[in-house]
PDB file of N, CA and C in Angstrom:
ATOM      1  N   UNK A 194       0.938  -1.097  -0.131  1.00  0.00           N
ATOM      2  CA  UNK A 194       0.014  -0.024   0.155  1.00  0.00           C
ATOM      3  C   UNK A 194       0.921   1.312   0.024  1.00  0.00           C
ATOM      4  N   UNK A 195       0.229   2.370  -0.773  1.00  0.00           N
ATOM      5  CA  UNK A 195       1.235   3.490  -0.863  1.00  0.00           C
ATOM      6  C   UNK A 195       0.631   4.419   0.560  1.00  0.00           C
ATOM      7  N   UNK A 196       2.079   4.701   1.006  1.00  0.00           N
ATOM      8  CA  UNK A 196       1.958   5.861   1.827  1.00  0.00           C
ATOM      9  C   UNK A 196       1.149   7.131   1.087  1.00  0.00           C
ATOM     10  N   UNK A 197       1.469   7.502  -0.380  1.00  0.00           N
ATOM     11  CA  UNK A 197       1.137   8.729  -1.067  1.00  0.00           C
ATOM     12  C   UNK A 197      -0.352   8.961  -1.207  1.00  0.00           C
ATOM     13  N   UNK A 198      -0.975   7.436  -1.122  1.00  0.00           N
ATOM     14  CA  UNK A 198      -2.199   7.341  -1.323  1.00  0.00           C
ATOM     15  C   UNK A 198      -2.887   7.522   0.435  1.00  0.00           C
ATOM     16  N   UNK A 199      -2.718   6.914   1.163  1.00  0.00           N
ATOM     17  CA  UNK A 199      -3.435   7.174   2.200  1.00  0.00           C
ATOM     18  C   UNK A 199      -3.008   8.986   2.712  1.00  0.00           C
ATOM     19  N   UNK A 200      -2.139   9.642   2.439  1.00  0.00           N
ATOM     20  CA  UNK A 200      -1.736  10.762   2.354  1.00  0.00           C
ATOM     21  C   UNK A 200      -2.557  11.622   1.385  1.00  0.00           C
ATOM     22  N   UNK A 201      -2.965  11.276   0.267  1.00  0.00           N
ATOM     23  CA  UNK A 201      -3.924  11.805  -0.413  1.00  0.00           C
ATOM     24  C   UNK A 201      -5.108  11.945   0.060  1.00  0.00           C
ATOM     25  N   UNK A 202      -5.759  10.382   0.406  1.00  0.00           N
ATOM     26  CA  UNK A 202      -6.864  10.379   1.344  1.00  0.00           C
ATOM     27  C   UNK A 202      -7.302  11.285   2.211  1.00  0.00           C
ATOM     28  N   UNK A 203      -6.132  11.475   3.255  1.00  0.00           N
ATOM     29  CA  UNK A 203      -6.043  12.260   4.471  1.00  0.00           C
ATOM     30  C   UNK A 203      -6.195  13.900   4.124  1.00  0.00           C
ATOM     31  N   UNK A 204      -5.815  13.924   2.665  1.00  0.00           N
ATOM     32  CA  UNK A 204      -5.688  15.634   2.250  1.00  0.00           C
ATOM     33  C   UNK A 204      -7.185  15.787   1.891  1.00  0.00           C
ATOM     34  N   UNK A 205      -7.667  14.772   1.107  1.00  0.00           N
ATOM     35  CA  UNK A 205      -9.117  15.057   0.081  1.00  0.00           C
ATOM     36  C   UNK A 205     -10.194  15.113   1.442  1.00  0.00           C
ATOM     37  N   UNK A 206      -9.741  14.470   2.637  1.00  0.00           N
ATOM     38  CA  UNK A 206     -11.045  14.442   3.794  1.00  0.00           C
ATOM     39  C   UNK A 206     -10.903  15.362   4.759  1.00  0.00           C
ATOM     40  N   UNK A 207      -9.607  15.998   4.801  1.00  0.00           N
ATOM     41  CA  UNK A 207      -9.251  17.003   5.502  1.00  0.00           C
ATOM     42  C   UNK A 207     -10.233  18.222   5.535  1.00  0.00           C
ATOM     43  N   UNK A 208     -10.763  18.663   4.741  1.00  0.00           N
ATOM     44  CA  UNK A 208     -12.034  19.605   5.030  1.00  0.00           C
ATOM     45  C   UNK A 208     -13.281  19.818   5.694  1.00  0.00           C
ATOM     46  N   UNK A 209     -13.382  18.166   6.057  1.00  0.00           N
ATOM     47  CA  UNK A 209     -14.717  17.507   6.767  1.00  0.00           C
ATOM     48  C   UNK A 209     -14.554  17.391   8.340  1.00  0.00           C
ATOM     49  N   UNK A 210     -13.521  17.907   8.860  1.00  0.00           N
ATOM     50  CA  UNK A 210     -13.402  17.751  10.377  1.00  0.00           C
ATOM     51  C   UNK A 210     -12.254  17.046  10.206  1.00  0.00           C
ATOM     52  N   UNK A 211     -11.971  16.493  11.714  1.00  0.00           N
ATOM     53  CA  UNK A 211     -11.040  15.762  12.222  1.00  0.00           C
ATOM     54  C   UNK A 211     -10.744  14.239  11.811  1.00  0.00           C
ATOM     55  N   UNK A 212      -9.658  14.271  10.750  1.00  0.00           N
ATOM     56  CA  UNK A 212      -9.505  12.841  10.014  1.00  0.00           C
ATOM     57  C   UNK A 212      -8.167  12.644  10.412  1.00  0.00           C
ATOM     58  N   UNK A 213      -8.148  11.313  10.802  1.00  0.00           N
ATOM     59  CA  UNK A 213      -6.843  10.486  11.055  1.00  0.00           C
ATOM     60  C   UNK A 213      -6.619   9.142  10.166  1.00  0.00           C
ATOM     61  N   UNK A 214      -5.570   8.769  10.306  1.00  0.00           N
ATOM     62  CA  UNK A 214      -5.532   7.442   9.818  1.00  0.00           C
ATOM     63  C   UNK A 214      -4.281   6.480  11.015  1.00  0.00           C
ATOM     64  N   UNK A 215      -4.672   5.204  11.036  1.00  0.00           N
ATOM     65  CA  UNK A 215      -3.918   4.343  11.594  1.00  0.00           C
ATOM     66  C   UNK A 215      -3.532   2.775  11.095  1.00  0.00           C
ATOM     67  N   UNK A 216      -2.520   2.599  10.720  1.00  0.00           N
ATOM     68  CA  UNK A 216      -2.059   1.476  10.177  1.00  0.00           C
ATOM     69  C   UNK A 216      -3.118  -0.002  10.934  1.00  0.00           C
ATOM     70  N   UNK A 217      -3.409  -0.624   9.782  1.00  0.00           N
ATOM     71  CA  UNK A 217      -4.059  -2.191  10.605  1.00  0.00           C
ATOM     72  C   UNK A 217      -4.079  -2.810   9.394  1.00  0.00           C
ATOM     73  N   UNK A 218      -3.749  -4.254   9.785  1.00  0.00           N
ATOM     74  CA  UNK A 218      -4.082  -5.404   9.210  1.00  0.00           C
ATOM     75  C   UNK A 218      -3.576  -5.023   7.722  1.00  0.00           C
ATOM     76  N   UNK A 219      -2.708  -4.753   7.491  1.00  0.00           N
ATOM     77  CA  UNK A 219      -2.103  -4.331   6.003  1.00  0.00           C
ATOM     78  C   UNK A 219      -2.623  -3.233   5.448  1.00  0.00           C
ATOM     79  N   UNK A 220      -3.755  -2.539   5.984  1.00  0.00           N
ATOM     80  CA  UNK A 220      -4.225  -1.545   5.152  1.00  0.00           C
ATOM     81  C   UNK A 220      -4.017  -0.028   6.645  1.00  0.00           C
ATOM     82  N   UNK A 221      -4.959   0.899   6.172  1.00  0.00           N
ATOM     83  CA  UNK A 221      -5.031   1.731   7.116  1.00  0.00           C
ATOM     84  C   UNK A 221      -6.572   1.767   7.421  1.00  0.00           C
ATOM     85  N   UNK A 222      -6.726   2.208   8.944  1.00  0.00           N
ATOM     86  CA  UNK A 222      -8.349   2.748   9.312  1.00  0.00           C
ATOM     87  C   UNK A 222      -8.216   4.603   8.907  1.00  0.00           C
ATOM     88  N   UNK A 223      -9.477   4.392   8.690  1.00  0.00           N
ATOM     89  CA  UNK A 223      -9.824   6.290   8.498  1.00  0.00           C
ATOM     90  C   UNK A 223     -10.738   6.359   9.222  1.00  0.00           C
ATOM     91  N   UNK A 224      -9.941   7.417  10.440  1.00  0.00           N
ATOM     92  CA  UNK A 224     -11.168   8.045  11.594  1.00  0.00           C
ATOM     93  C   UNK A 224     -11.531   9.363  11.453  1.00  0.00           C
ATOM     94  N   UNK A 225     -12.631   9.718  12.016  1.00  0.00           N
ATOM     95  CA  UNK A 225     -13.404  10.555  12.006  1.00  0.00           C
ATOM     96  C   UNK A 225     -13.609  11.480  13.317  1.00  0.00           C
ATOM     97  N   UNK A 226     -12.857  12.045  13.864  1.00  0.00           N
ATOM     98  CA  UNK A 226     -12.996  12.638  15.464  1.00  0.00           C
ATOM     99  C   UNK A 226     -12.833  11.213  16.290  1.00  0.00           C
ATOM    100  N   UNK A 227     -11.758  10.386  16.086  1.00  0.00           N
ATOM    101  CA  UNK A 227     -11.757   9.475  16.665  1.00  0.00           C
ATOM    102  C   UNK A 227     -12.574   7.936  16.446  1.00  0.00           C
ATOM    103  N   UNK A 228     -13.377   8.109  15.739  1.00  0.00           N
ATOM    104  CA  UNK A 228     -14.391   7.204  15.115  1.00  0.00           C
ATOM    105  C   UNK A 228     -13.913   6.440  13.653  1.00  0.00           C
ATOM    106  N   UNK A 229     -14.082   5.113  13.794  1.00  0.00           N
ATOM    107  CA  UNK A 229     -13.414   4.658  12.291  1.00  0.00           C
ATOM    108  C   UNK A 229     -14.630   4.933  11.532  1.00  0.00           C
ATOM    109  N   UNK A 230     -14.483   5.416  10.329  1.00  0.00           N
ATOM    110  CA  UNK A 230     -15.448   5.500   9.278  1.00  0.00           C
ATOM    111  C   UNK A 230     -15.073   4.736   7.997  1.00  0.00           C
ATOM    112  N   UNK A 231     -13.979   4.603   7.676  1.00  0.00           N
ATOM    113  CA  UNK A 231     -13.487   3.816   6.421  1.00  0.00           C
ATOM    114  C   UNK A 231     -12.211   2.986   6.887  1.00  0.00           C
ATOM    115  N   UNK A 232     -11.773   2.455   5.496  1.00  0.00           N
ATOM    116  CA  UNK A 232     -10.533   1.679   5.607  1.00  0.00           C
ATOM    117  C   UNK A 232      -9.651   1.813   4.280  1.00  0.00           C
ATOM    118  N   UNK A 233      -8.313   1.849   4.158  1.00  0.00           N
ATOM    119  CA  UNK A 233      -7.790   1.927   2.875  1.00  0.00           C
ATOM    120  C   UNK A 233      -7.294   0.276   2.807  1.00  0.00           C
ATOM    121  N   UNK A 234      -7.371  -0.095   1.415  1.00  0.00           N
ATOM    122  CA  UNK A 234      -6.518  -1.088   1.556  1.00  0.00           C
ATOM    123  C   UNK A 234      -6.101  -1.500  -0.101  1.00  0.00           C
ATOM    124  N   UNK A 235      -5.319  -1.786  -0.540  1.00  0.00           N
ATOM    125  CA  UNK A 235      -4.586  -1.767  -2.055  1.00  0.00           C
ATOM    126  C   UNK A 235      -4.969  -0.709  -2.721  1.00  0.00           C
ATOM    127  N   UNK A 236      -4.506   0.488  -2.132  1.00  0.00           N
ATOM    128  CA  UNK A 236      -5.168   1.831  -2.840  1.00  0.00           C
ATOM    129  C   UNK A 236      -6.210   2.069  -3.067  1.00  0.00           C
ATOM    130  N   UNK A 237      -7.358   1.790  -2.148  1.00  0.00           N
ATOM    131  CA  UNK A 237      -8.905   1.851  -2.359  1.00  0.00           C
ATOM    132  C   UNK A 237      -9.281   2.253  -1.266  1.00  0.00           C
ATOM    133  N   UNK A 238     -10.336   3.514  -1.084  1.00  0.00           N
ATOM    134  CA  UNK A 238     -10.919   3.892   0.255  1.00  0.00           C
ATOM    135  C   UNK A 238     -11.924   3.103   0.059  1.00  0.00           C
ATOM    136  N   UNK A 239     -12.646   2.701   1.284  1.00  0.00           N
ATOM    137  CA  UNK A 239     -13.933   1.815   1.639  1.00  0.00           C
ATOM    138  C   UNK A 239     -14.525   2.691   2.897  1.00  0.00           C
ATOM    139  N   UNK A 240     -15.820   3.111   2.723  1.00  0.00           N
ATOM    140  CA  UNK A 240     -16.832   3.823   3.501  1.00  0.00           C
ATOM    141  C   UNK A 240     -17.600   2.826   4.398  1.00  0.00           C
ATOM    142  N   UNK A 241     -17.878   3.125   5.805  1.00  0.00           N
ATOM    143  CA  UNK A 241     -18.635   2.023   6.623  1.00  0.00           C
ATOM    144  C   UNK A 241     -19.689   2.330   5.838  1.00  0.00           C
ATOM    145  N   UNK A 242     -20.799   1.037   5.787  1.00  0.00           N
ATOM    146  CA  UNK A 242     -22.201   1.204   5.182  1.00  0.00           C
ATOM    147  C   UNK A 242     -22.913   0.270   5.927  1.00  0.00           C
ATOM    148  N   UNK A 243     -24.295   0.818   6.206  1.00  0.00           N
ATOM    149  CA  UNK A 243     -24.972  -0.227   6.360  1.00  0.00           C
ATOM    150  C   UNK A 243     -26.825  -0.246   5.302  1.00  0.00           C
ATOM    151  N   UNK A 244     -27.577  -0.911   5.938  1.00  0.00           N
ATOM    152  CA  UNK A 244     -29.041  -0.587   4.939  1.00  0.00           C
ATOM    153  C   UNK A 244     -29.542   0.690   4.805  1.00  0.00           C
ATOM    154  N   UNK A 245     -29.012   1.615   5.159  1.00  0.00           N
ATOM    155  CA  UNK A 245     -29.275   3.186   5.084  1.00  0.00           C
ATOM    156  C   UNK A 245     -28.962   3.313   4.026  1.00  0.00           C
ATOM    157  N   UNK A 246     -28.036   3.282   3.827  1.00  0.00           N
ATOM    158  CA  UNK A 246     -27.346   3.840   2.239  1.00  0.00           C
ATOM    159  C   UNK A 246     -26.507   2.722   1.465  1.00  0.00           C
ATOM    160  N   UNK A 247     -26.921   1.228   1.635  1.00  0.00           N
ATOM    161  CA  UNK A 247     -26.065   0.426   0.691  1.00  0.00           C
ATOM    162  C   UNK A 247     -26.878   0.487  -0.954  1.00  0.00           C
ATOM    163  N   UNK A 248     -28.083   0.894  -1.070  1.00  0.00           N
ATOM    164  CA  UNK A 248     -28.581   1.262  -2.263  1.00  0.00           C
ATOM    165  C   UNK A 248     -27.702   2.112  -2.809  1.00  0.00           C
ATOM    166  N   UNK A 249     -27.495   3.258  -2.460  1.00  0.00           N
ATOM    167  CA  UNK A 249     -26.221   4.304  -3.062  1.00  0.00           C
ATOM    168  C   UNK A 249     -24.840   3.950  -3.694  1.00  0.00           C
ATOM    169  N   UNK A 250     -24.280   2.954  -2.863  1.00  0.00           N
ATOM    170  CA  UNK A 250     -23.064   2.400  -3.083  1.00  0.00           C
ATOM    171  C   UNK A 250     -23.457   1.300  -4.898  1.00  0.00           C
ATOM    172  N   UNK A 251     -24.549   0.594  -4.410  1.00  0.00           N
ATOM    173  CA  UNK A 251     -25.012  -0.305  -5.528  1.00  0.00           C
ATOM    174  C   UNK A 251     -25.377   0.244  -6.560  1.00  0.00           C
ATOM    175  N   UNK A 252     -25.792   1.540  -6.620  1.00  0.00           N
ATOM    176  CA  UNK A 252     -26.255   1.890  -7.669  1.00  0.00           C
ATOM    177  C   UNK A 252     -25.238   2.700  -8.570  1.00  0.00           C
ATOM    178  N   UNK A 253     -24.027   2.786  -7.769  1.00  0.00           N
ATOM    179  CA  UNK A 253     -22.703   3.044  -8.763  1.00  0.00           C
ATOM    180  C   UNK A 253     -21.778   1.993  -8.563  1.00  0.00           C
ATOM    181  N   UNK A 254     -22.262   1.034  -8.773  1.00  0.00           N
ATOM    182  CA  UNK A 254     -21.413  -0.167  -8.874  1.00  0.00           C
ATOM    183  C   UNK A 254     -20.401  -0.739  -8.161  1.00  0.00           C
ATOM    184  N   UNK A 255     -20.536  -0.096  -6.713  1.00  0.00           N
ATOM    185  CA  UNK A 255     -19.699  -0.517  -5.749  1.00  0.00           C
ATOM    186  C   UNK A 255     -19.482  -1.931  -5.322  1.00  0.00           C
ATOM    187  N   UNK A 256     -18.557  -2.217  -4.655  1.00  0.00           N
ATOM    188  CA  UNK A 256     -18.876  -3.454  -4.216  1.00  0.00           C
ATOM    189  C   UNK A 256     -18.014  -3.267  -2.415  1.00  0.00           C
ATOM    190  N   UNK A 257     -18.207  -4.149  -1.533  1.00  0.00           N
ATOM    191  CA  UNK A 257     -17.538  -4.301  -0.506  1.00  0.00           C
ATOM    192  C   UNK A 257     -16.166  -4.743  -0.307  1.00  0.00           C
ATOM    193  N   UNK A 258     -16.025  -4.556   0.777  1.00  0.00           N
ATOM    194  CA  UNK A 258     -14.507  -4.969   1.132  1.00  0.00           C
ATOM    195  C   UNK A 258     -14.573  -6.469   1.489  1.00  0.00           C
ATOM    196  N   UNK A 259     -13.843  -7.382   0.723  1.00  0.00           N
ATOM    197  CA  UNK A 259     -13.776  -8.705   1.420  1.00  0.00           C
ATOM    198  C   UNK A 259     -12.338  -9.370   1.556  1.00  0.00           C
ATOM    199  N   UNK A 260     -12.287 -10.367   1.986  1.00  0.00           N
ATOM    200  CA  UNK A 260     -11.109 -11.043   2.248  1.00  0.00           C
ATOM    201  C   UNK A 260     -11.466 -12.654   2.246  1.00  0.00           C
ATOM    202  N   UNK A 261     -10.469 -13.480   2.115  1.00  0.00           N
ATOM    203  CA  UNK A 261     -10.341 -14.900   1.978  1.00  0.00           C
ATOM    204  C   UNK A 261     -10.183 -15.322   3.657  1.00  0.00           C
ATOM    205  N   UNK A 262     -10.685 -16.372   4.203  1.00  0.00           N
ATOM    206  CA  UNK A 262     -10.434 -16.868   5.252  1.00  0.00           C
ATOM    207  C   UNK A 262     -11.172 -18.450   5.444  1.00  0.00           C
ATOM    208  N   UNK A 263     -10.182 -19.371   5.768  1.00  0.00           N
ATOM    209  CA  UNK A 263     -10.599 -20.584   5.587  1.00  0.00           C
ATOM    210  C   UNK A 263     -11.531 -21.003   4.667  1.00  0.00           C
ATOM    211  N   UNK A 264     -11.077 -20.680   3.056  1.00  0.00           N
ATOM    212  CA  UNK A 264     -11.605 -20.833   2.122  1.00  0.00           C
ATOM    213  C   UNK A 264     -13.372 -20.276   2.065  1.00  0.00           C
ATOM    214  N   UNK A 265     -13.385 -19.231   2.392  1.00  0.00           N
ATOM    215  CA  UNK A 265     -14.482 -18.712   2.191  1.00  0.00           C
ATOM    216  C   UNK A 265     -14.315 -17.022   2.021  1.00  0.00           C
ATOM    217  N   UNK A 266     -15.231 -16.402   1.403  1.00  0.00           N
ATOM    218  CA  UNK A 266     -15.207 -15.127   1.070  1.00  0.00           C
ATOM    219  C   UNK A 266     -16.052 -14.377   1.920  1.00  0.00           C
ATOM    220  N   UNK A 267     -15.455 -13.408   3.149  1.00  0.00           N
ATOM    221  CA  UNK A 267     -16.344 -12.644   3.898  1.00  0.00           C
ATOM    222  C   UNK A 267     -16.178 -10.893   3.544  1.00  0.00           C
ATOM    223  N   UNK A 268     -17.425 -10.526   3.681  1.00  0.00           N
ATOM    224  CA  UNK A 268     -17.989  -9.246   3.168  1.00  0.00           C
ATOM    225  C   UNK A 268     -17.933  -8.474   4.450  1.00  0.00           C
ATOM    226  N   UNK A 269     -17.029  -7.436   4.435  1.00  0.00           N
ATOM    227  CA  UNK A 269     -17.204  -6.609   5.585  1.00  0.00           C
ATOM    228  C   UNK A 269     -18.194  -5.236   5.341  1.00  0.00           C
ATOM    229  N   UNK A 270     -18.846  -4.612   6.042  1.00  0.00           N
ATOM    230  CA  UNK A 270     -19.629  -3.442   5.670  1.00  0.00           C
ATOM    231  C   UNK A 270     -19.096  -2.022   5.664  1.00  0.00           C
ATOM    232  N   UNK A 271     -18.023  -2.327   4.627  1.00  0.00           N
ATOM    233  CA  UNK A 271     -17.438  -1.279   4.169  1.00  0.00           C
ATOM    234  C   UNK A 271     -17.066  -1.413   2.573  1.00  0.00           C
ATOM    235  N   UNK A 272     -17.619  -0.431   2.066  1.00  0.00           N
ATOM    236  CA  UNK A 272     -17.755  -0.344   0.856  1.00  0.00           C
ATOM    237  C   UNK A 272     -16.918   0.410   0.121  1.00  0.00           C
ATOM    238  N   UNK A 273     -16.554   0.654  -1.329  1.00  0.00           N
ATOM    239  CA  UNK A 273     -15.681   1.347  -2.130  1.00  0.00           C
ATOM    240  C   UNK A 273     -16.203   2.438  -2.379  1.00  0.00           C
ATOM    241  N   UNK A 274     -15.513   3.406  -2.046  1.00  0.00           N
ATOM    242  CA  UNK A 274     -16.107   4.664  -2.903  1.00  0.00           C
ATOM    243  C   UNK A 274     -15.801   4.979  -3.965  1.00  0.00           C
ATOM    244  N   UNK A 275     -17.110   4.908  -4.878  1.00  0.00           N
ATOM    245  CA  UNK A 275     -16.689   5.511  -6.470  1.00  0.00           C
ATOM    246  C   UNK A 275     -16.207   6.599  -6.327  1.00  0.00           C
ATOM    247  N   UNK A 276     -15.483   6.497  -7.840  1.00  0.00           N
ATOM    248  CA  UNK A 276     -14.068   7.884  -8.001  1.00  0.00           C
ATOM    249  C   UNK A 276     -15.428   8.867  -8.202  1.00  0.00           C
ATOM    250  N   UNK A 277     -16.409   8.916  -9.022  1.00  0.00           N
ATOM    251  CA  UNK A 277     -17.311   9.783  -9.005  1.00  0.00           C
ATOM    252  C   UNK A 277     -17.526  10.697  -7.980  1.00  0.00           C
ATOM    253  N   UNK A 278     -17.691   9.956  -6.707  1.00  0.00           N
ATOM    254  CA  UNK A 278     -17.824  10.680  -5.463  1.00  0.00           C
ATOM    255  C   UNK A 278     -16.642  11.270  -4.743  1.00  0.00           C
ATOM    256  N   UNK A 279     -15.535  10.640  -5.042  1.00  0.00           N
ATOM    257  CA  UNK A 279     -14.286  11.095  -4.659  1.00  0.00           C
ATOM    258  C   UNK A 279     -14.019  12.655  -4.976  1.00  0.00           C
ATOM    259  N   UNK A 280     -14.805  12.413  -6.677  1.00  0.00           N
ATOM    260  CA  UNK A 280     -14.372  13.727  -7.232  1.00  0.00           C
ATOM    261  C   UNK A 280     -15.361  14.978  -7.043  1.00  0.00           C
ATOM    262  N   UNK A 281     -16.262  14.799  -6.244  1.00  0.00           N
ATOM    263  CA  UNK A 281     -17.164  15.417  -5.969  1.00  0.00           C
ATOM    264  C   UNK A 281     -17.158  15.801  -4.713  1.00  0.00           C
ATOM    265  N   UNK A 282     -16.762  17.245  -4.211  1.00  0.00           N
ATOM    266  CA  UNK A 282     -16.405  17.260  -2.830  1.00  0.00           C
ATOM    267  C   UNK A 282     -17.848  17.528  -2.067  1.00  0.00           C
ATOM    268  N   UNK A 283     -18.869  17.815  -2.501  1.00  0.00           N
ATOM    269  CA  UNK A 283     -20.018  17.838  -1.914  1.00  0.00           C
ATOM    270  C   UNK A 283     -20.489  16.754  -1.687  1.00  0.00           C
ATOM    271  N   UNK A 284     -20.711  15.590  -2.378  1.00  0.00           N
ATOM    272  CA  UNK A 284     -20.954  14.359  -2.449  1.00  0.00           C
ATOM    273  C   UNK A 284     -20.233  13.530  -1.570  1.00  0.00           C
ATOM    274  N   UNK A 285     -18.785  13.897  -1.309  1.00  0.00           N
ATOM    275  CA  UNK A 285     -18.117  13.366  -0.478  1.00  0.00           C
ATOM    276  C   UNK A 285     -18.355  13.335   0.719  1.00  0.00           C
ATOM    277  N   UNK A 286     -18.626  14.722   0.990  1.00  0.00           N
ATOM    278  CA  UNK A 286     -18.876  15.160   2.614  1.00  0.00           C
ATOM    279  C   UNK A 286     -20.021  14.230   2.790  1.00  0.00           C
ATOM    280  N   UNK A 287     -20.971  14.272   2.227  1.00  0.00           N
ATOM    281  CA  UNK A 287     -22.267  13.543   2.524  1.00  0.00           C
ATOM    282  C   UNK A 287     -21.971  12.277   2.745  1.00  0.00           C
ATOM    283  N   UNK A 288     -21.268  11.534   1.811  1.00  0.00           N
ATOM    284  CA  UNK A 288     -20.857  10.254   2.157  1.00  0.00           C
ATOM    285  C   UNK A 288     -20.113   9.876   3.375  1.00  0.00           C
ATOM    286  N   UNK A 289     -19.195  10.777   3.686  1.00  0.00           N
ATOM    287  CA  UNK A 289     -18.342  10.699   4.486  1.00  0.00           C
ATOM    288  C   UNK A 289     -19.125  10.632   6.305  1.00  0.00           C
ATOM    289  N   UNK A 290     -20.260  12.041   6.033  1.00  0.00           N
ATOM    290  CA  UNK A 290     -21.033  12.177   7.109  1.00  0.00           C
ATOM    291  C   UNK A 290     -21.743  10.903   7.452  1.00  0.00           C
ATOM    292  N   UNK A 291     -22.405  10.038   6.230  1.00  0.00           N
ATOM    293  CA  UNK A 291     -23.421   8.794   6.308  1.00  0.00           C
ATOM    294  C   UNK A 291     -22.353   7.917   7.235  1.00  0.00           C
ATOM    295  N   UNK A 292     -20.982   7.557   6.876  1.00  0.00           N
ATOM    296  CA  UNK A 292     -20.483   6.575   7.289  1.00  0.00           C
ATOM    297  C   UNK A 292     -19.940   6.803   8.699  1.00  0.00           C
ATOM    298  N   UNK A 293     -19.888   8.492   8.925  1.00  0.00           N
ATOM    299  CA  UNK A 293     -19.297   8.584  10.417  1.00  0.00           C
ATOM    300  C   UNK A 293     -20.661   8.120  11.135  1.00  0.00           C
ATOM    301  N   UNK A 294     -22.199   8.962  10.717  1.00  0.00           N
ATOM    302  CA  UNK A 294     -23.385   8.406  11.439  1.00  0.00           C
ATOM    303  C   UNK A 294     -23.582   6.914  11.931  1.00  0.00           C
ATOM    304  N   UNK A 295     -23.069   6.323  10.655  1.00  0.00           N
ATOM    305  CA  UNK A 295     -23.246   4.702  11.189  1.00  0.00           C
ATOM    306  C   UNK A 295     -22.443   4.506  11.833  1.00  0.00           C
ATOM    307  N   UNK A 296     -20.948   4.679  11.982  1.00  0.00           N
ATOM    308  CA  UNK A 296     -20.066   4.125  13.052  1.00  0.00           C
ATOM    309  C   UNK A 296     -20.310   4.750  14.282  1.00  0.00           C
ATOM    310  N   UNK A 297     -21.114   5.727  14.420  1.00  0.00           N
ATOM    311  CA  UNK A 297     -21.024   6.427  15.575  1.00  0.00           C
ATOM    312  C   UNK A 297     -22.645   5.757  16.456  1.00  0.00           C
ATOM    313  N   UNK A 298     -23.298   5.454  15.766  1.00  0.00           N
ATOM    314  CA  UNK A 298     -24.439   4.754  16.042  1.00  0.00           C
ATOM    315  C   UNK A 298     -23.934   3.308  16.097  1.00  0.00           C
ATOM    316  N   UNK A 299     -23.422   2.413  15.578  1.00  0.00           N
ATOM    317  CA  UNK A 299     -22.883   1.209  15.734  1.00  0.00           C
ATOM    318  C   UNK A 299     -22.047   1.083  17.141  1.00  0.00           C
ATOM    319  N   UNK A 300     -21.122   2.402  17.688  1.00  0.00           N
ATOM    320  CA  UNK A 300     -20.467   2.675  18.522  1.00  0.00           C
ATOM    321  C   UNK A 300     -21.038   2.731  19.584  1.00  0.00           C
ATOM    322  N   UNK A 301     -21.930   3.138  19.666  1.00  0.00           N
ATOM    323  CA  UNK A 301     -22.773   3.787  20.944  1.00  0.00           C
ATOM    324  C   UNK A 301     -23.833   2.761  21.260  1.00  0.00           C
ATOM    325  N   UNK A 302     -23.891   1.517  20.047  1.00  0.00           N
ATOM    326  CA  UNK A 302     -24.862   0.427  20.837  1.00  0.00           C
ATOM    327  C   UNK A 302     -23.790  -0.785  21.272  1.00  0.00           C
ATOM    328  N   UNK A 303     -22.676  -0.679  21.420  1.00  0.00           N
ATOM    329  CA  UNK A 303     -22.019  -1.272  21.903  1.00  0.00           C
ATOM    330  C   UNK A 303     -21.622  -1.579  23.402  1.00  0.00           C
TER     331      UNK A 303
END
């Protein structure tokens, strides 16, 4: 994974609040106000998704982050942020806020 890509994403998201990253499992977690909202792996950004916004990702042909374990494909609730969203500051802000809300909601329920 390229540290340049992580720096690029941090710069891209910086107008939207306190955004940080932390290395994890061969990738990076992306945090807003210390709450994980996304992951970066293989120079791709994924945001936290649930039933409230999954259709928006599907409509843009996004896919979930998946990994193989014990010969089984496992999908996580992080979906690839489409390039058209990354190139639109207003939409990127909205999608980031959705991920933050979902992550905050999940965090508070634990």
